[in-house]
Amino acid sequence: MLLSPLPCLLFLLLLPPPTQPTSPPSFIYNIFNSNQSTNLTLTGIADITGNGILHLTNVSSHQIGRGFYPDPIPFKNPATQNAYSFSTAFAFSIVPKYRKLGGHGLAFTVSPTKDFPGAQPSQYLGLLNVTLNGNTSNHLFAVEFDTVQDFELSDINDNHVGVNINRMKSVNSTKTGFFIDGNSTKQDLCLHSGKKIQAWIDYDAVKHQLNVTLSVFSKKPTTPILSLPVDLSPVFQDFMYVGFSSSTGVLTSSHYIFGWSFNMTGNAESLDLDHLPSLLELKKNKKGFEFWSVLMFLIFLVFCIVVIFGAVYVIKRLKRTEVVEDWELDLGPHPYCYKELKEATKGFHEKQLLGFGGSGKVYKGVLADSKTEIAVKRISRKSKQGPKEFLSEVSTIGRLRHRNLVQLLGWSGNKGELLLVYDYMANGSLDKYIYRSNNPKMILNWDQRFKIINDISNGLLYLHEGWEQTVLHRDVKAGNVLLDSDWNGRLGDFGLAKLYDHGSNPITTKVVGTLGYLAPELTRTGKPTTSSDVYAFGALLLEVVCGRRPIELKASPEELILVDWVWDKWREGCLLEVVDSRLKGAVNEAEVMMVLKLGLMCSSDEPLFRPSLRQVIRYLKGVVPLPEILGLLCDGGGKGGFVVKVDDSAPSLGKMKSW
Ligand SMILES: *[C@@H]1O[C@H](CO)[C@@H](O)[C@H](O)[C@H]1NC(C)=O
Ligand SMILES: *[C@@H]1O[C@H](CO)[C@@H](O)[C@H](O)[C@H]1NC(C)=O
Ligand SMILES: *[C@@H]1O[C@H](CO)[C@@H](O)[C@H](O)[C@H]1NC(C)=O
Ligand SMILES: *[C@@H]1O[C@H](CO)[C@@H](O)[C@H](O)[C@H]1NC(C)=O
Ligand SMILES: *[C@@H]1O[C@H](CO)[C@@H](O)[C@H](O)[C@H]1NC(C)=O
Ligand SMILES: *[C@@H]1O[C@H](CO)[C@@H](O)[C@H](O)[C@H]1NC(C)=O
Ligand SMILES: *[C@@H]1O[C@H](CO)[C@@H](O)[C@H](O)[C@H]1NC(C)=O
Ligand SMILES: *[C@@H]1O[C@H](CO)[C@@H](O)[C@H](O)[C@H]1NC(C)=O
Ligand SMILES: *[C@@H]1O[C@H](CO)[C@@H](O)[C@H](O)[C@H]1NC(C)=O
């Protein structure tokens, strides 16, 4: 009786303890540390992302990626040769390159090695190859999450979970899905949806039962999707490695493991899916990085552009001021930047065109800075003048200031092109209003005409006498008389004659000036004087009264030359007949007669007979009466001089005695 329990006791003592290993490994990764030596052994293309996700494979084809727990784990009681129970949970995600087409899959693996020499990707999941497949000496246990249906391996579909022992053909497998507690219907689940999926694998070494459970939630469902009776004791060796292997083939996916818990003494702790690192975060990080780098690049680019433009501007500025200082033009008109004027005139757009001067096109513009309205005259400078002479010329005329002159505001020179900037004259030039042939919208009345005549005489006087040196206009004509918004007459285009070559323009003759306004002596001597300006002014007086051009080609032969026609009418004693009929007689006859006679006087062929501008103004203002024109000495052509009786009462007529 005493002996009976002894052998049992002895037997028990002889046996190694039938327990789990002394320090049963259990671990949990809620995040993977990128230091693989302390955490995971990575092989193939596997790596750990910046935010702690095990990235087994990317979407490169025919690749293998593995992540294994670094240390071997005792899986079998060496004495009894019975496998130990184990439990594991992990969260994964399969993100295919092409939506709906997953590229193979991943497998939770228990194997005697971490290296898998000769293993192949694709359907072998980086675990086996065609020769090794099925060999019991592989000692391989795997639970595969497969997204490709391989008929050779008898896969049931392209979205299944299978249990593989030593071979890639599954011992048992099932369509992916999961159960919700209290609902016996298997919920659909697509492995390669990119969703975070949690898997639980539990092996009960006593019951020889293996359960595989899936869910998209953190809580483990009570019902597994795969539960099969299996004894893993022959499969396992004493020490095994656990981890994940994944592969891509022609079709590819990114395979991710977010967290992993493993326990050999009890149920593995479920993972809290919401607190694992996420792909969104990863993408955000990547995007964030891209966003920041793009932003930084753009800022850098803008900075560079600003610096370059700034430098160019400063250099230009320096150059420009240098030029101006060099030529002492600080008192002269403002040098504009070509671009500024180009912008102001909308790139010299045809819509901005105000007219064609004898010297070039005139554009309307608005300066961007000051919103000042300007007129920009664009002339191609063919003059042989050097830039220095040109600038001194421009600076001279720019300093002429008179209320009856169109103010030159500035200039810009650009590649043989000259831009002159003037005050903008709202009502344009006089010729638009007085010539019948221009069909004006509005007819100027006598008072307006008389005022304009007075204005222009003042402007011209200023040019001749108001400046330290005599400035000749050389092109007085209706087209150069401009009208501001208050209908004041202003003389434009003065002093420019030297600046450009009139020779190229058919309207103007070789001698500077315009036909019909050209004093006869000019064609002989070619030397302009104040007197030749007066001649042109005389022609202007006549045309303002008569409302026609100095030379009207459409008129009858006797009316062809305005001056001659007015002379004829004067001789006939019916001078008022020449007055613009559109005025319908609504004129101050005394003024009209005076202006006509003054016009004839100024238009005398003999320069000495012409009054000076100062005298002209006296006549116009009525300070002194016009000298009586006594007669006319015809020289055959009717264009001779005329003799006037000098009115001795007029003190200013001393000079006229020489007439
Ligand atoms: C990685 O782990 C090794 C071994 O524990 C350690 O020596 C090393 O400092 C670690 N490196 C980092 C970056 O954590
Ligand atoms: C992973 O490595 C880090 C340090 O590198 C360590 O603190 C952590 O405990 C390791 N995790 C596991 C599960 O070994
Ligand atoms: C995948 O990873 C490998 C190794 O890190 C790399 O060489 C390859 O360019 C990656 N492919 C893609 C598509 O990102
Ligand atoms: C499979 O792997 C084994 C072991 O590395 C190797 O000997 C064998 O040649 C491989 N077979 C193929 C077809 O690659
Ligand atoms: C199984 O593999 C072992 C070792 O690699 C080899 O000796 C044996 O011949 C293989 N058996 C079969 C059936 O291929
Ligand atoms: C797989 O397991 C189910 C029960 O879970 C069983 O009905 C089926 O026959 C098994 N299939 C194979 C191939 O063993
Ligand atoms: C169980 O799940 C299925 C599929 O999602 C659903 O149609 C059904 O209503 C659910 N049953 C219960 C009792 O919740
Ligand atoms: C496997 O699942 C069944 C329910 O289907 C359960 O009774 C059993 O305890 C589970 N086994 C393990 C090892 O979790
Ligand atoms: C392993 O299981 C034991 C017993 O249930 C438990 O006390 C322990 O916390 C678990 N460890 C892990 C890491 O899940």
Tab-separated table of N, CA, C and O in Angstrom, residues 80-149:
chain	number	residue	atom	x	y	z
A	80	THR	N	8.107	16.426	-23.149
A	80	THR	CA	6.904	15.734	-23.612
A	80	THR	C	6.713	15.826	-25.114
A	80	THR	O	5.893	15.131	-25.704
A	81	GLN	N	7.477	16.749	-25.726
A	81	GLN	CA	7.309	17.008	-27.157
A	81	GLN	C	5.904	17.482	-27.491
A	81	GLN	O	5.419	17.300	-28.608
A	82	ASN	N	5.276	18.098	-26.477
A	82	ASN	CA	3.980	18.706	-26.715
A	82	ASN	C	4.137	20.193	-26.966
A	82	ASN	O	4.914	20.865	-26.295
A	83	ALA	N	3.401	20.648	-27.931
A	83	ALA	CA	3.452	22.090	-28.231
A	83	ALA	C	2.783	22.854	-27.102
A	83	ALA	O	1.904	22.329	-26.416
A	84	TYR	N	3.245	24.073	-26.899
A	84	TYR	CA	2.601	24.943	-25.934
A	84	TYR	C	1.458	25.688	-26.605
A	84	TYR	O	1.473	25.927	-27.816
A	85	SER	N	0.543	26.099	-25.775
A	85	SER	CA	-0.513	26.975	-26.280
A	85	SER	C	0.088	28.367	-26.542
A	85	SER	O	1.078	28.750	-25.917
A	86	PHE	N	-0.525	29.054	-27.405
A	86	PHE	CA	-0.104	30.456	-27.608
A	86	PHE	C	-1.304	31.265	-28.084
A	86	PHE	O	-2.303	30.712	-28.563
A	87	SER	N	-1.123	32.540	-27.927
A	87	SER	CA	-2.193	33.453	-28.339
A	87	SER	C	-1.546	34.723	-28.875
A	87	SER	O	-0.576	35.229	-28.300
A	88	THR	N	-2.060	35.179	-29.949
A	88	THR	CA	-1.502	36.422	-30.516
A	88	THR	C	-2.613	37.267	-31.120
A	88	THR	O	-3.652	36.739	-31.552
A	89	ALA	N	-2.370	38.548	-31.123
A	89	ALA	CA	-3.296	39.500	-31.773
A	89	ALA	C	-2.461	40.532	-32.503
A	89	ALA	O	-1.402	40.934	-32.011
A	90	PHE	N	-2.904	40.902	-33.656
A	90	PHE	CA	-2.177	41.965	-34.384
A	90	PHE	C	-3.136	42.727	-35.294
A	90	PHE	O	-4.207	42.230	-35.665
A	91	ALA	N	-2.732	43.907	-35.586
A	91	ALA	CA	-3.536	44.760	-36.472
A	91	ALA	C	-2.762	44.971	-37.761
A	91	ALA	O	-1.566	45.269	-37.723
A	92	PHE	N	-3.440	44.801	-38.873
A	92	PHE	CA	-2.758	44.952	-40.155
A	92	PHE	C	-3.641	45.663	-41.161
A	92	PHE	O	-4.837	45.876	-40.949
A	93	SER	N	-3.022	45.983	-42.262
A	93	SER	CA	-3.754	46.660	-43.321
A	93	SER	C	-3.067	46.331	-44.636
A	93	SER	O	-1.841	46.252	-44.707
A	94	ILE	N	-3.874	46.062	-45.646
A	94	ILE	CA	-3.333	45.756	-46.974
A	94	ILE	C	-3.835	46.832	-47.927
A	94	ILE	O	-5.034	46.978	-48.130
A	95	VAL	N	-2.910	47.615	-48.451
A	95	VAL	CA	-3.285	48.711	-49.348
A	95	VAL	C	-2.759	48.380	-50.736
A	95	VAL	O	-1.554	48.474	-50.998
A	96	PRO	N	-3.642	47.938	-51.639
A	96	PRO	CA	-3.177	47.525	-52.958
A	96	PRO	C	-2.791	48.715	-53.829
A	96	PRO	O	-3.255	49.839	-53.624
A	97	LYS	N	-1.926	48.420	-54.800
A	97	LYS	CA	-1.541	49.465	-55.748
A	97	LYS	C	-2.755	49.864	-56.579
A	97	LYS	O	-3.021	51.037	-56.783
A	98	TYR	N	-3.466	48.840	-57.074
A	98	TYR	CA	-4.676	49.112	-57.828
A	98	TYR	C	-5.855	48.713	-56.965
A	98	TYR	O	-5.892	47.592	-56.460
A	99	ARG	N	-6.773	49.609	-56.778
A	99	ARG	CA	-7.932	49.331	-55.953
A	99	ARG	C	-8.584	48.034	-56.471
A	99	ARG	O	-8.621	47.800	-57.680
A	100	LYS	N	-9.048	47.217	-55.604
A	100	LYS	CA	-9.726	45.959	-55.916
A	100	LYS	C	-8.770	44.843	-56.286
A	100	LYS	O	-9.162	43.697	-56.394
A	101	LEU	N	-7.499	45.147	-56.528
A	101	LEU	CA	-6.564	44.090	-56.913
A	101	LEU	C	-5.415	44.035	-55.910
A	101	LEU	O	-4.448	44.773	-56.019
A	102	GLY	N	-5.601	43.206	-54.907
A	102	GLY	CA	-4.568	43.075	-53.892
A	102	GLY	C	-3.391	42.291	-54.456
A	102	GLY	O	-3.545	41.461	-55.353
A	103	GLY	N	-2.199	42.588	-53.924
A	103	GLY	CA	-1.002	41.886	-54.406
A	103	GLY	C	-0.525	40.927	-53.341
A	103	GLY	O	0.232	41.297	-52.447
A	104	HIS	N	-0.997	39.668	-53.451
A	104	HIS	CA	-0.683	38.599	-52.514
A	104	HIS	C	-1.052	38.997	-51.091
A	104	HIS	O	-2.109	39.596	-50.915
A	105	GLY	N	-0.233	38.655	-50.140
A	105	GLY	CA	-0.740	38.881	-48.788
A	105	GLY	C	0.340	38.751	-47.755
A	105	GLY	O	1.530	38.876	-48.057
A	106	LEU	N	-0.104	38.493	-46.549
A	106	LEU	CA	0.854	38.374	-45.466
A	106	LEU	C	0.472	37.172	-44.608
A	106	LEU	O	-0.660	36.694	-44.651
A	107	ALA	N	1.448	36.703	-43.832
A	107	ALA	CA	1.200	35.523	-43.012
A	107	ALA	C	1.818	35.689	-41.643
A	107	ALA	O	2.968	36.129	-41.522
A	108	PHE	N	1.033	35.342	-40.619
A	108	PHE	CA	1.630	35.210	-39.294
A	108	PHE	C	2.350	33.870	-39.309
A	108	PHE	O	1.772	32.849	-39.703
A	109	THR	N	3.602	33.876	-38.902
A	109	THR	CA	4.431	32.696	-39.125
A	109	THR	C	5.118	32.243	-37.837
A	109	THR	O	5.626	33.070	-37.077
A	110	VAL	N	5.119	30.930	-37.648
A	110	VAL	CA	5.954	30.338	-36.599
A	110	VAL	C	6.884	29.391	-37.333
A	110	VAL	O	6.432	28.472	-38.021
A	111	SER	N	8.190	29.673	-37.256
A	111	SER	CA	9.119	28.881	-38.065
A	111	SER	C	10.446	28.724	-37.330
A	111	SER	O	10.763	29.515	-36.438
A	112	PRO	N	11.228	27.744	-37.718
A	112	PRO	CA	12.517	27.557	-37.048
A	112	PRO	C	13.559	28.591	-37.464
A	112	PRO	O	14.665	28.614	-36.923
A	113	THR	N	13.227	29.444	-38.430
A	113	THR	CA	14.208	30.412	-38.939
A	113	THR	C	13.571	31.788	-39.147
A	113	THR	O	12.348	31.906	-39.267
A	114	LYS	N	14.448	32.808	-39.171
A	114	LYS	CA	13.977	34.152	-39.509
A	114	LYS	C	14.375	34.516	-40.946
A	114	LYS	O	14.000	35.570	-41.442
A	115	ASP	N	15.210	33.635	-41.573
A	115	ASP	CA	15.815	34.029	-42.850
A	115	ASP	C	15.141	33.444	-44.090
A	115	ASP	O	15.189	34.023	-45.151
A	116	PHE	N	14.616	32.218	-43.974
A	116	PHE	CA	13.939	31.580	-45.099
A	116	PHE	C	14.792	31.553	-46.367
A	116	PHE	O	14.441	32.188	-47.375
A	117	PRO	N	15.926	30.867	-46.350
A	117	PRO	CA	16.757	30.832	-47.562
A	117	PRO	C	16.005	30.181	-48.721
A	117	PRO	O	15.309	29.180	-48.549
A	118	GLY	N	16.129	30.814	-49.892
A	118	GLY	CA	15.500	30.270	-51.100
A	118	GLY	C	14.021	30.543	-51.220
A	118	GLY	O	13.388	30.133	-52.186
A	119	ALA	N	13.470	31.251	-50.233
A	119	ALA	CA	12.020	31.480	-50.283
A	119	ALA	C	11.659	32.406	-51.438
A	119	ALA	O	12.458	33.243	-51.857
A	120	GLN	N	10.454	32.213	-51.918
A	120	GLN	CA	10.006	32.996	-53.068
A	120	GLN	C	8.867	33.936	-52.691
A	120	GLN	O	8.137	33.685	-51.729
A	121	PRO	N	8.742	34.987	-53.467
A	121	PRO	CA	7.624	35.903	-53.203
A	121	PRO	C	6.322	35.353	-53.802
A	121	PRO	O	6.204	34.146	-53.970
A	122	SER	N	5.440	36.237	-54.159
A	122	SER	CA	4.141	35.895	-54.726
A	122	SER	C	3.403	34.925	-53.831
A	122	SER	O	3.315	35.146	-52.632
A	123	GLN	N	2.943	33.805	-54.437
A	123	GLN	CA	2.069	32.907	-53.660
A	123	GLN	C	2.806	32.207	-52.525
A	123	GLN	O	2.179	31.655	-51.627
A	124	TYR	N	4.132	32.209	-52.551
A	124	TYR	CA	4.893	31.568	-51.460
A	124	TYR	C	5.062	32.495	-50.260
A	124	TYR	O	5.614	32.095	-49.234
A	125	LEU	N	4.616	33.700	-50.401
A	125	LEU	CA	4.601	34.681	-49.309
A	125	LEU	C	5.953	34.859	-48.623
A	125	LEU	O	6.024	35.226	-47.452
A	126	GLY	N	7.011	34.513	-49.348
A	126	GLY	CA	8.342	34.690	-48.774
A	126	GLY	C	8.676	33.662	-47.723
A	126	GLY	O	9.563	33.894	-46.885
A	127	LEU	N	7.925	32.518	-47.769
A	127	LEU	CA	8.151	31.496	-46.738
A	127	LEU	C	8.788	30.233	-47.294
A	127	LEU	O	9.630	29.617	-46.642
A	128	LEU	N	8.371	29.893	-48.490
A	128	LEU	CA	8.832	28.622	-49.068
A	128	LEU	C	9.185	28.835	-50.523
A	128	LEU	O	9.056	29.931	-51.050
A	129	ASN	N	9.633	27.782	-51.159
A	129	ASN	CA	9.720	27.800	-52.613
A	129	ASN	C	9.160	26.491	-53.144
A	129	ASN	O	8.740	25.618	-52.375
A	130	VAL	N	9.202	26.371	-54.414
A	130	VAL	CA	8.483	25.233	-55.020
A	130	VAL	C	9.061	23.883	-54.563
A	130	VAL	O	8.333	22.899	-54.384
A	131	THR	N	10.379	23.803	-54.338
A	131	THR	CA	10.969	22.525	-53.903
A	131	THR	C	10.719	22.261	-52.424
A	131	THR	O	10.508	21.128	-52.011
A	132	LEU	N	10.728	23.340	-51.651
A	132	LEU	CA	10.533	23.167	-50.204
A	132	LEU	C	9.066	22.915	-49.859
A	132	LEU	O	8.761	22.304	-48.825
A	133	ASN	N	8.216	23.369	-50.733
A	133	ASN	CA	6.788	23.325	-50.444
A	133	ASN	C	6.319	21.913	-50.105
A	133	ASN	O	6.503	20.973	-50.887
A	134	GLY	N	5.753	21.783	-48.913
A	134	GLY	CA	5.184	20.506	-48.514
A	134	GLY	C	6.121	19.590	-47.754
A	134	GLY	O	5.710	18.588	-47.195
A	135	ASN	N	7.390	19.930	-47.699
A	135	ASN	CA	8.358	19.092	-46.983
A	135	ASN	C	8.136	19.255	-45.467
A	135	ASN	O	8.154	20.358	-44.946
A	136	THR	N	7.917	18.135	-44.777
A	136	THR	CA	7.607	18.201	-43.340
A	136	THR	C	8.786	18.715	-42.515
A	136	THR	O	8.612	19.156	-41.388
A	137	SER	N	9.986	18.615	-43.095
A	137	SER	CA	11.131	19.159	-42.354
A	137	SER	C	11.146	20.691	-42.361
A	137	SER	O	12.033	21.305	-41.789
A	138	ASN	N	10.152	21.322	-43.009
A	138	ASN	CA	10.058	22.797	-42.984
A	138	ASN	C	9.691	23.297	-41.585
A	138	ASN	O	10.079	24.396	-41.206
A	139	HIS	N	8.905	22.473	-40.864
A	139	HIS	CA	8.426	22.872	-39.534
A	139	HIS	C	7.812	24.274	-39.547
A	139	HIS	O	8.115	25.127	-38.720
A	140	LEU	N	7.005	24.446	-40.531
A	140	LEU	CA	6.442	25.783	-40.741
A	140	LEU	C	4.949	25.798	-40.422
A	140	LEU	O	4.171	24.955	-40.883
A	141	PHE	N	4.585	26.751	-39.612
A	141	PHE	CA	3.161	27.001	-39.356
A	141	PHE	C	2.879	28.438	-39.758
A	141	PHE	O	3.628	29.352	-39.391
A	142	ALA	N	1.814	28.637	-40.505
A	142	ALA	CA	1.478	30.003	-40.942
A	142	ALA	C	-0.028	30.176	-41.053
A	142	ALA	O	-0.742	29.223	-41.403
A	143	VAL	N	-0.472	31.345	-40.731
A	143	VAL	CA	-1.860	31.714	-41.002
A	143	VAL	C	-1.796	32.804	-42.062
A	143	VAL	O	-1.232	33.887	-41.824
A	144	GLU	N	-2.298	32.478	-43.233
A	144	GLU	CA	-2.158	33.428	-44.342
A	144	GLU	C	-3.401	34.274	-44.531
A	144	GLU	O	-4.533	33.821	-44.332
A	145	PHE	N	-3.139	35.515	-44.901
A	145	PHE	CA	-4.201	36.456	-45.253
A	145	PHE	C	-3.946	36.793	-46.718
A	145	PHE	O	-3.090	37.624	-47.041
A	146	ASP	N	-4.661	36.085	-47.558
A	146	ASP	CA	-4.303	36.059	-48.979
A	146	ASP	C	-5.316	36.824	-49.818
A	146	ASP	O	-6.523	36.643	-49.673
A	147	THR	N	-4.821	37.652	-50.723
A	147	THR	CA	-5.705	38.441	-51.575
A	147	THR	C	-5.636	37.992	-53.030
A	147	THR	O	-6.168	38.673	-53.903
A	148	VAL	N	-4.939	36.882	-53.283
A	148	VAL	CA	-4.870	36.377	-54.655
A	148	VAL	C	-5.288	34.912	-54.643
A	148	VAL	O	-4.857	34.139	-53.795
A	149	GLN	N	-6.154	34.570	-55.583
A	149	GLN	CA	-6.578	33.169	-55.656
A	149	GLN	C	-5.613	32.388	-56.537
A	149	GLN	O	-5.523	32.636	-57.731
